[in-house]
CSV table of C-alpha atoms in Angstrom, one decimal:
chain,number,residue,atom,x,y,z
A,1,UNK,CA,-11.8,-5.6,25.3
A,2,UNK,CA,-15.4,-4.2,23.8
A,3,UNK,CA,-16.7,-4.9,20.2
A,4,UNK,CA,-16.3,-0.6,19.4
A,5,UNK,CA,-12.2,-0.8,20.4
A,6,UNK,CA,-11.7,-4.3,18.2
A,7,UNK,CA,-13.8,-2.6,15.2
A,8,UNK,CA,-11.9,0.5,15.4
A,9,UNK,CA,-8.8,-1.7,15.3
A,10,UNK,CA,-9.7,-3.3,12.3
A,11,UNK,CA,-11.0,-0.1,10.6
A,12,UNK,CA,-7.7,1.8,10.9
A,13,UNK,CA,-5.8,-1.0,10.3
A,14,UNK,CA,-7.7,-1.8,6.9
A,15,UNK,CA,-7.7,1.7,6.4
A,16,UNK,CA,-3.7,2.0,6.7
A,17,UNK,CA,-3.6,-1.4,4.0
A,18,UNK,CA,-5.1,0.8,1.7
A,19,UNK,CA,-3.5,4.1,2.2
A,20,UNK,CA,-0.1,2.8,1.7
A,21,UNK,CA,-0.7,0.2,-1.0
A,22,UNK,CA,-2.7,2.4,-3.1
A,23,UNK,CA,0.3,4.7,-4.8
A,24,UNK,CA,2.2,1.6,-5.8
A,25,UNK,CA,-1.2,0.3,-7.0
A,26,UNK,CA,-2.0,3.2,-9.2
A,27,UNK,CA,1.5,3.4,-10.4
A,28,UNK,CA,1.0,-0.3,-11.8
A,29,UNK,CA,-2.3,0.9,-13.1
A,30,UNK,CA,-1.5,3.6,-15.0
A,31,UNK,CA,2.1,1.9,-16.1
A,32,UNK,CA,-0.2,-1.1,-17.5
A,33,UNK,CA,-2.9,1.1,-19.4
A,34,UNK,CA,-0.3,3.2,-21.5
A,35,UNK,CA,2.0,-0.1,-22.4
A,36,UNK,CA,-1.8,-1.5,-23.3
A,37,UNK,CA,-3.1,1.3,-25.4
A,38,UNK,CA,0.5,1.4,-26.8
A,39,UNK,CA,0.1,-2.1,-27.9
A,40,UNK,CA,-2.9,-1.9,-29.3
A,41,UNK,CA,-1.8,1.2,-31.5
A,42,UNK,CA,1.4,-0.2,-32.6
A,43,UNK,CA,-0.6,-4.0,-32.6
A,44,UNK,CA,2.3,-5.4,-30.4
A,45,UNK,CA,1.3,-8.7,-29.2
A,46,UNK,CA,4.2,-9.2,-26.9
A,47,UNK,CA,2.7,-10.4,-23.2
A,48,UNK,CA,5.6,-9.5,-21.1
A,49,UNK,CA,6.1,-5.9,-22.4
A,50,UNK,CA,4.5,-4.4,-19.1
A,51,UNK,CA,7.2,-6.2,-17.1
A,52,UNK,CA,9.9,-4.3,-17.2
A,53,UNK,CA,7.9,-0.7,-17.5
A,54,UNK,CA,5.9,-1.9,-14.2
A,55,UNK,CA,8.7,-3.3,-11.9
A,56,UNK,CA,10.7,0.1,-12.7
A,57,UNK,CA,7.6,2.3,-12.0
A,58,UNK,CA,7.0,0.4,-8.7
A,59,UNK,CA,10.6,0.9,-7.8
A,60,UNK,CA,10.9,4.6,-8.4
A,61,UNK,CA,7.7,4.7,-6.4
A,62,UNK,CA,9.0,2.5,-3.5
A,63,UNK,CA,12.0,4.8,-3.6
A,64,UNK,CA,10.1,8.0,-3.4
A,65,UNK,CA,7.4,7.3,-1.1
A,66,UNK,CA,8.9,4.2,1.3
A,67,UNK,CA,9.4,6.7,4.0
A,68,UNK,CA,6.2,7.8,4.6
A,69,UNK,CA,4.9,4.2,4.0
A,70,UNK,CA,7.0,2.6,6.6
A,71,UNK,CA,6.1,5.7,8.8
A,72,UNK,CA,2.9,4.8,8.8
A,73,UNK,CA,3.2,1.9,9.3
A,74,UNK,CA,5.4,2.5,12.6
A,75,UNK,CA,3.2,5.2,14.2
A,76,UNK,CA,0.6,2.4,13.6
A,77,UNK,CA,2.4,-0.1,15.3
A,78,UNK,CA,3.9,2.1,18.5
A,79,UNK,CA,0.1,3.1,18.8
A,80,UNK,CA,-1.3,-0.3,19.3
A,81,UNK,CA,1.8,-1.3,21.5
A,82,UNK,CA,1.2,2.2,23.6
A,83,UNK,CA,-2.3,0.6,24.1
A,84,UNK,CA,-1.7,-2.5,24.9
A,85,UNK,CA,-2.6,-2.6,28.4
A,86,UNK,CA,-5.8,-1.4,27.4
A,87,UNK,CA,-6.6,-4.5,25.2
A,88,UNK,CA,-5.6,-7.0,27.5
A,89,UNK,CA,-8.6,-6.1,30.0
């Protein structure tokens, strides 16, 4: 097993980490910055507001997009087993 075809491993597997954590990410993000700029114009000083807003945004993403996540995350998979004679030598 080379250096290149472990690195190239790693890269698409990083790479598919990010790709599929990023929409659930960004949900949370954008979910947190309008509960905090609505705090801060109503000057609600409650901590656990974003809570419930967040774990409902990440659900309804989950829901929408868990297909294509755990797609990805298959094709990945059956393509390193496909190739796994290849890494044993």
């Amino acid at each position: 097993m080379s250096v290149e075809l472990v690195t190239d491993m790693m890269r698409d597997a990083l790479f598919l980490v990010l790709k599929t954590a990023a929409p659930p990410l960004i949900v949370s993000l954008v979910i947190g910055l309008i509960v905090s700029v609505f705090q801060t114009v109503t000057s609600i000083q409650e901590q656990t507001l974003t809570f419930v807003p967040k774990m409902v945004g990440m659900f309804l993403t989950l829901m929408l997009i868990g297909h294509w996540m755990l797609n990805e995350m298959t094709t990945f998979m059956e393509e390193l087993w496909r190739n796994f004679s290849i890494y044993i030598r």
